[in-house]
mmCIF file with all atom_site columns, C-alpha atoms and ligand atoms in Angstrom:
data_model
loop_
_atom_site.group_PDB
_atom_site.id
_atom_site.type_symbol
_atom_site.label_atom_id
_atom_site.label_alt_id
_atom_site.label_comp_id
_atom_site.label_asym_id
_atom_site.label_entity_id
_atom_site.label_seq_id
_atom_site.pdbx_PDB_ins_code
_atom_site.Cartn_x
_atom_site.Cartn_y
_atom_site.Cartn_z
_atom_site.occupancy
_atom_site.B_iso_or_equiv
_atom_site.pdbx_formal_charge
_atom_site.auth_seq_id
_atom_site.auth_comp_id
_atom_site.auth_asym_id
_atom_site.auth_atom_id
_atom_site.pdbx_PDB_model_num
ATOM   1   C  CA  . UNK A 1 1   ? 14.602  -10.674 16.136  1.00 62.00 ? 1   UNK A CA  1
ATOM   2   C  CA  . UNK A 1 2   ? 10.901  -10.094 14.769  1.00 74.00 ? 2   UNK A CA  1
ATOM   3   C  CA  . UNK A 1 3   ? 10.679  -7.477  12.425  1.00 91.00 ? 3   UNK A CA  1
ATOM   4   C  CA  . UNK A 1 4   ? 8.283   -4.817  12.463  1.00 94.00 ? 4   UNK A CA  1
ATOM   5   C  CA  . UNK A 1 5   ? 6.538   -6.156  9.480   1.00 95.00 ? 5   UNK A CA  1
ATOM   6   C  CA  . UNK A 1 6   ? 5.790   -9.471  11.133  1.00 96.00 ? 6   UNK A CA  1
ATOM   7   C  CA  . UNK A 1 7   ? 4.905   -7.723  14.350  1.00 96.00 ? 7   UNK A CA  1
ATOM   8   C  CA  . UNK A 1 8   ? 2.581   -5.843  12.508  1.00 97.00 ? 8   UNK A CA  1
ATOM   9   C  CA  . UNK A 1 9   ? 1.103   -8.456  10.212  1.00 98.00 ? 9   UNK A CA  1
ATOM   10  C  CA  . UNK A 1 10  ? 0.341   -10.653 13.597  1.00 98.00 ? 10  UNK A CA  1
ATOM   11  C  CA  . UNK A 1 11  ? -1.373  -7.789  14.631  1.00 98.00 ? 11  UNK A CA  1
ATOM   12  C  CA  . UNK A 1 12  ? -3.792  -7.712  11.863  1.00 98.00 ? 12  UNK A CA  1
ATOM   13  C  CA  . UNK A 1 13  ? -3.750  -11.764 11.620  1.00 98.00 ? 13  UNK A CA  1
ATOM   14  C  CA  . UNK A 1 14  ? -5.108  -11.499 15.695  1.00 98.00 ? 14  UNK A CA  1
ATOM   15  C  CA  . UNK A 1 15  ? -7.851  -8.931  14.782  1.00 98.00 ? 15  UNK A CA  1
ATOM   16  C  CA  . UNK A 1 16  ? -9.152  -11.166 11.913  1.00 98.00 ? 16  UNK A CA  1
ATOM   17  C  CA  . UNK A 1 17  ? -9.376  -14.595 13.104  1.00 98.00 ? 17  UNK A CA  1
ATOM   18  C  CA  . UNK A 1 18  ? -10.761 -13.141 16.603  1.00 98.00 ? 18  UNK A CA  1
ATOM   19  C  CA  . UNK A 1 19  ? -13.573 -12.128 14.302  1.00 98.00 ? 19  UNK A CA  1
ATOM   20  C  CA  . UNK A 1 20  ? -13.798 -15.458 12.115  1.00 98.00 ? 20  UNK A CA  1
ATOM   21  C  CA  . UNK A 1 21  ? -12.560 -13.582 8.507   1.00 98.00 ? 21  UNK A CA  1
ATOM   22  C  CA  . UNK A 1 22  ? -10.187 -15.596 7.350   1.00 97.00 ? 22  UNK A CA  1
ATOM   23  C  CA  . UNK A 1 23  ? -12.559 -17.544 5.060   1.00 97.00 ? 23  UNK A CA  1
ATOM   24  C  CA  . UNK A 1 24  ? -12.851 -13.703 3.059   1.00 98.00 ? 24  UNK A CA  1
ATOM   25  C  CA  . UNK A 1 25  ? -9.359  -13.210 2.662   1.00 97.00 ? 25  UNK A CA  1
ATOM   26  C  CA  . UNK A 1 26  ? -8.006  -14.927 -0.234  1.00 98.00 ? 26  UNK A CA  1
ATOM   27  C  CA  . UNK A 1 27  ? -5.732  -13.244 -2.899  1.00 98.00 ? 27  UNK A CA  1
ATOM   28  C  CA  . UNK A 1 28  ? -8.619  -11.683 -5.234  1.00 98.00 ? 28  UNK A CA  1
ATOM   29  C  CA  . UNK A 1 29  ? -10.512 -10.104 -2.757  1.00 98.00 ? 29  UNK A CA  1
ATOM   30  C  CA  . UNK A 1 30  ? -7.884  -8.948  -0.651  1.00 98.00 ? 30  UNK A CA  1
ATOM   31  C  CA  . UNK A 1 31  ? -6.203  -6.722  -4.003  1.00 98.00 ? 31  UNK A CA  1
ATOM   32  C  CA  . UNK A 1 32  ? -9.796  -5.619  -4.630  1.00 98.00 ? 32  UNK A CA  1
ATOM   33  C  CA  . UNK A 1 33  ? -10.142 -4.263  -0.870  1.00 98.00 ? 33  UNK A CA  1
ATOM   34  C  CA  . UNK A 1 34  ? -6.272  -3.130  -1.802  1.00 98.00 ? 34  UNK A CA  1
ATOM   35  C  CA  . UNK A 1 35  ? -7.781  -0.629  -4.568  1.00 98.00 ? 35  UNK A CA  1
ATOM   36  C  CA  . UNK A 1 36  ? -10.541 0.307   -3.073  1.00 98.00 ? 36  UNK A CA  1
ATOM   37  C  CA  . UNK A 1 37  ? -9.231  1.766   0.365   1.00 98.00 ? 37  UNK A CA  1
ATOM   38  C  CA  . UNK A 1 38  ? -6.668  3.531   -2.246  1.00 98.00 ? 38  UNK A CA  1
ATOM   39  C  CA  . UNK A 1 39  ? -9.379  4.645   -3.834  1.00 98.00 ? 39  UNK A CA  1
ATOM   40  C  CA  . UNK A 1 40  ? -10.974 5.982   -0.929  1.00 98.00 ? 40  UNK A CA  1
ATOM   41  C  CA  . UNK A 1 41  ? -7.974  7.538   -0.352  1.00 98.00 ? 41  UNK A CA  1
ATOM   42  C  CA  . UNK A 1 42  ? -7.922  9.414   -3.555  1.00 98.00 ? 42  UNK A CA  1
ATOM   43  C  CA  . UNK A 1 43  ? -11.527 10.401  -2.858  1.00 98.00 ? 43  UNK A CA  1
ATOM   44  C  CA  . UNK A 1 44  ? -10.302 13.032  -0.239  1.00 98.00 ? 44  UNK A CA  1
ATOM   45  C  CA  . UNK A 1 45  ? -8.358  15.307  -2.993  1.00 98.00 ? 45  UNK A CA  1
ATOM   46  C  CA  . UNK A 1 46  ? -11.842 14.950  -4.426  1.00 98.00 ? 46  UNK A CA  1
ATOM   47  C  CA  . UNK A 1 47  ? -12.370 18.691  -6.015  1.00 98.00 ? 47  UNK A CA  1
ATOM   48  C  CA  . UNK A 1 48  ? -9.530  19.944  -4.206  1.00 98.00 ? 48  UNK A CA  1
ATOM   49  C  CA  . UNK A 1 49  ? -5.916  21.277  -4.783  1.00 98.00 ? 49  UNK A CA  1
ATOM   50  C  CA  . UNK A 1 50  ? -3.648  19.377  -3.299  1.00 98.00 ? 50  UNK A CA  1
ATOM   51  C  CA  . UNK A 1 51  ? -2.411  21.162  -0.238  1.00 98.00 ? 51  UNK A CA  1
ATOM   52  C  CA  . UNK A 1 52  ? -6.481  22.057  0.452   1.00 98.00 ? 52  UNK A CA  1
ATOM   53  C  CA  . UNK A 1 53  ? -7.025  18.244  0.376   1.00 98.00 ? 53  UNK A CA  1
ATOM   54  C  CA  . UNK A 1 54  ? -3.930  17.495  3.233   1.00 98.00 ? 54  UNK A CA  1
ATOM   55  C  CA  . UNK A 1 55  ? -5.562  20.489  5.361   1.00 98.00 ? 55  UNK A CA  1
ATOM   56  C  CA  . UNK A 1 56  ? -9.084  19.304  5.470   1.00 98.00 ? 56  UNK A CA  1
ATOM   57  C  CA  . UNK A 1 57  ? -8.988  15.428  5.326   1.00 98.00 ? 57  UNK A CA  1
ATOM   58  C  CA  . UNK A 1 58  ? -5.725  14.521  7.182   1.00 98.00 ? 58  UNK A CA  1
ATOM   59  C  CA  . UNK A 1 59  ? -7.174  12.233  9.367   1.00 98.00 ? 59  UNK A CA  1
ATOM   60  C  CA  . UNK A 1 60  ? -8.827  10.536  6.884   1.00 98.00 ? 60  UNK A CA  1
ATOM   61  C  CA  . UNK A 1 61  ? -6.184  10.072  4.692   1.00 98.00 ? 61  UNK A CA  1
ATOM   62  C  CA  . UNK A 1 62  ? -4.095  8.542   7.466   1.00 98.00 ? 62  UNK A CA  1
ATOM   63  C  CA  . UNK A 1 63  ? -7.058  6.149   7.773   1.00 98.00 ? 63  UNK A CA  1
ATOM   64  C  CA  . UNK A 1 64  ? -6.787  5.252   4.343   1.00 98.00 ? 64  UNK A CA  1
ATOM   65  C  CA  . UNK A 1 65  ? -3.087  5.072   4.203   1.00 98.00 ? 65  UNK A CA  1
ATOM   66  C  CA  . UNK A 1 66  ? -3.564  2.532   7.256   1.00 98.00 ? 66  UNK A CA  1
ATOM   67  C  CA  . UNK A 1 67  ? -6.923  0.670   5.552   1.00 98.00 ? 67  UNK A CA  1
ATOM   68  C  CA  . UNK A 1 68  ? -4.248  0.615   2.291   1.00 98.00 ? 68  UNK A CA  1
ATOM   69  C  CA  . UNK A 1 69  ? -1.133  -0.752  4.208   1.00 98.00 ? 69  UNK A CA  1
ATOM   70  C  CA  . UNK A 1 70  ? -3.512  -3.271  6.108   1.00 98.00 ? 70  UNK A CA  1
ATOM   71  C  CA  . UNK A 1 71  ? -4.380  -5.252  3.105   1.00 98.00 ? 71  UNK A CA  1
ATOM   72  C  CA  . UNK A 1 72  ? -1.083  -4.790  1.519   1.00 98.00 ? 72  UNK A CA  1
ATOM   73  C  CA  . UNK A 1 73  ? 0.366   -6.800  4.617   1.00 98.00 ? 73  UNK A CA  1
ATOM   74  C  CA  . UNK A 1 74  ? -2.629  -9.063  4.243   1.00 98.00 ? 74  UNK A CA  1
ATOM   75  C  CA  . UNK A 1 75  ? -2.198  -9.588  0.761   1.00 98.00 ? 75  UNK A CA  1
ATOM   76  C  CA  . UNK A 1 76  ? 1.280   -11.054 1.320   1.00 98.00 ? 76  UNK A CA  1
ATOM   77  C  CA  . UNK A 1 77  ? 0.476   -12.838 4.029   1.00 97.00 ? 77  UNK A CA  1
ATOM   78  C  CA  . UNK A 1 78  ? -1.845  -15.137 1.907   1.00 97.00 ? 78  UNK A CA  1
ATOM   79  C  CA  . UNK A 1 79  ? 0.371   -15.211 -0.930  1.00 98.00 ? 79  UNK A CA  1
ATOM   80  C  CA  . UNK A 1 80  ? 3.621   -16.200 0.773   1.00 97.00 ? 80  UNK A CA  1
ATOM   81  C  CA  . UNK A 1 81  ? 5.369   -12.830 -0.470  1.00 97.00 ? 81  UNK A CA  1
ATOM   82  C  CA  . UNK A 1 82  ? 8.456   -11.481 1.061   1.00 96.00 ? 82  UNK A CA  1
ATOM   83  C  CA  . UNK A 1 83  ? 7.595   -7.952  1.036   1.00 95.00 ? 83  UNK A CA  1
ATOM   84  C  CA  . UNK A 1 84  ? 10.734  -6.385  2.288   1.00 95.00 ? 84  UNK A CA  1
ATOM   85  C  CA  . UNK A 1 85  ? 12.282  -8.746  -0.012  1.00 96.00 ? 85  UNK A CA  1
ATOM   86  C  CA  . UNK A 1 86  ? 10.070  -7.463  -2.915  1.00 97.00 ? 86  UNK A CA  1
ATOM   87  C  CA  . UNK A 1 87  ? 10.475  -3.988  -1.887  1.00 97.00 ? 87  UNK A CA  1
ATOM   88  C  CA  . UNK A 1 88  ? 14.308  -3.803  -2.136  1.00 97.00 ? 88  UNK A CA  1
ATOM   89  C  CA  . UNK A 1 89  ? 14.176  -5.900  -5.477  1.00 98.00 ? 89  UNK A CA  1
ATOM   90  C  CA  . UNK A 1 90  ? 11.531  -3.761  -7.020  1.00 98.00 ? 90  UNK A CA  1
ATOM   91  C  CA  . UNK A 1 91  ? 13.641  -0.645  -6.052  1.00 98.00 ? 91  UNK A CA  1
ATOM   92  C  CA  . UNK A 1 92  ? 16.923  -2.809  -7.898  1.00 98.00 ? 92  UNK A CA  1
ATOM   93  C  CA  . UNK A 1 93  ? 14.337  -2.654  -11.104 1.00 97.00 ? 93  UNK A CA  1
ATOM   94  C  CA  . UNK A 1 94  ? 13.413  0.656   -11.031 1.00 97.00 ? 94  UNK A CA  1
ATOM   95  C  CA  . UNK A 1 95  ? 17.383  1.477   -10.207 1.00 96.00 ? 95  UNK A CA  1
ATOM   96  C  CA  . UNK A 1 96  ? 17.806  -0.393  -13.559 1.00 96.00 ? 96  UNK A CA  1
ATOM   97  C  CA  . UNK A 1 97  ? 15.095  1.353   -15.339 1.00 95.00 ? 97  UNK A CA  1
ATOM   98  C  CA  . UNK A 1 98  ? 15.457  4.504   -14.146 1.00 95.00 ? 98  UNK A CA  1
ATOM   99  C  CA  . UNK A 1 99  ? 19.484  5.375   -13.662 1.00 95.00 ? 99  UNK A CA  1
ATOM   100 C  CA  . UNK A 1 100 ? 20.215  8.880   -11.940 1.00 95.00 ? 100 UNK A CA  1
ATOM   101 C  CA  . UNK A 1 101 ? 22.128  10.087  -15.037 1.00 94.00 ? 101 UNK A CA  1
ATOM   102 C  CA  . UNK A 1 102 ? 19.148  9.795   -16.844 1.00 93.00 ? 102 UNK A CA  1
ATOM   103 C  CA  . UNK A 1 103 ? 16.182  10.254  -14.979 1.00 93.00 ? 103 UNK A CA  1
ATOM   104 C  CA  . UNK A 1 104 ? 17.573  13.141  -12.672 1.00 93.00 ? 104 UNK A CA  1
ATOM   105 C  CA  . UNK A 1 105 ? 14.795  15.829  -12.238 1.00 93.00 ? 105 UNK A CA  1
ATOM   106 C  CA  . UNK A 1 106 ? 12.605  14.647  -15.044 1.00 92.00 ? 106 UNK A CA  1
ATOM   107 C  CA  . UNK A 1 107 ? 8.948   13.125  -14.350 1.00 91.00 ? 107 UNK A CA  1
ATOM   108 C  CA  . UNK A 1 108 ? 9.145   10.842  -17.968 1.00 91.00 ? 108 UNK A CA  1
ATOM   109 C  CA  . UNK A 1 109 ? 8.337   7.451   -18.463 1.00 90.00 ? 109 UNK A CA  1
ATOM   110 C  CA  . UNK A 1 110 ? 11.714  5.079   -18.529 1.00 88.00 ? 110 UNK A CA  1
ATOM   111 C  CA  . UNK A 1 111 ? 10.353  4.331   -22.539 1.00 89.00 ? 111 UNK A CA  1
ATOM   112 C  CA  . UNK A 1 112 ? 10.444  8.072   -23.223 1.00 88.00 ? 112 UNK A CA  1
ATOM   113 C  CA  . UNK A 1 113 ? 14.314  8.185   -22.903 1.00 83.00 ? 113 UNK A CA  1
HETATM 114 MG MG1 . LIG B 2 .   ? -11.083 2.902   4.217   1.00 97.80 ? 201 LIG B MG1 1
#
């Protein structure tokens, strides 16, 4: 069965070659496009609270959340990474670093305890 990544990721692969891009995407410029759309994405909390921000620029933050989740897919495309493998052992890590017992409630850095 295809997964919903890899449907997803053929998706994007199908928009880009139709359109000849493939030559841009390689690792570097794909993490910079990474930060950037998240940085667009932080641009509409720009000199607002944060419920304000969700109001007002909704749409455009699920455009950025998209833009962001486009390269992500793109970046491990190119780089041969699992990422639902990745995701599950980067949530073992942080189950590692950050037990319940310990980090229950609190917003501290895994150092700080
Ligand atoms: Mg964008």
């Amino acid at each position: 069965m295809m997964s919903e990544l890899k449907l997803l990721t053929d998706k994007i692969l199908e928009f880009r070659n139709e359109r000849d891009w493939q030559k841009f995407h390689n690792p570097k410029d794909l993490a910079l496009s990474l930060s950037l759309e998240a940085s667009e994405l932080l641009e509409t909390f720009q000199w607002k609270k944060s419920e304000e921000a969700v109001d007002k620029n909704f749409d455009e933050m699920k455009d950025e959340l998209a833009d962001i989740f486009i390269y992500t897919l793109l970046f491990a495309n190119e780089t041969g990474i699992d990422l639902r493998k990745s995701v599950e052992q980067k949530l073992q890590k942080n189950n590692e670093k950050y037990p319940v017992e310990k980090a229950y409630g609190k917003n501290t850095k895994y150092t700080e305890f």
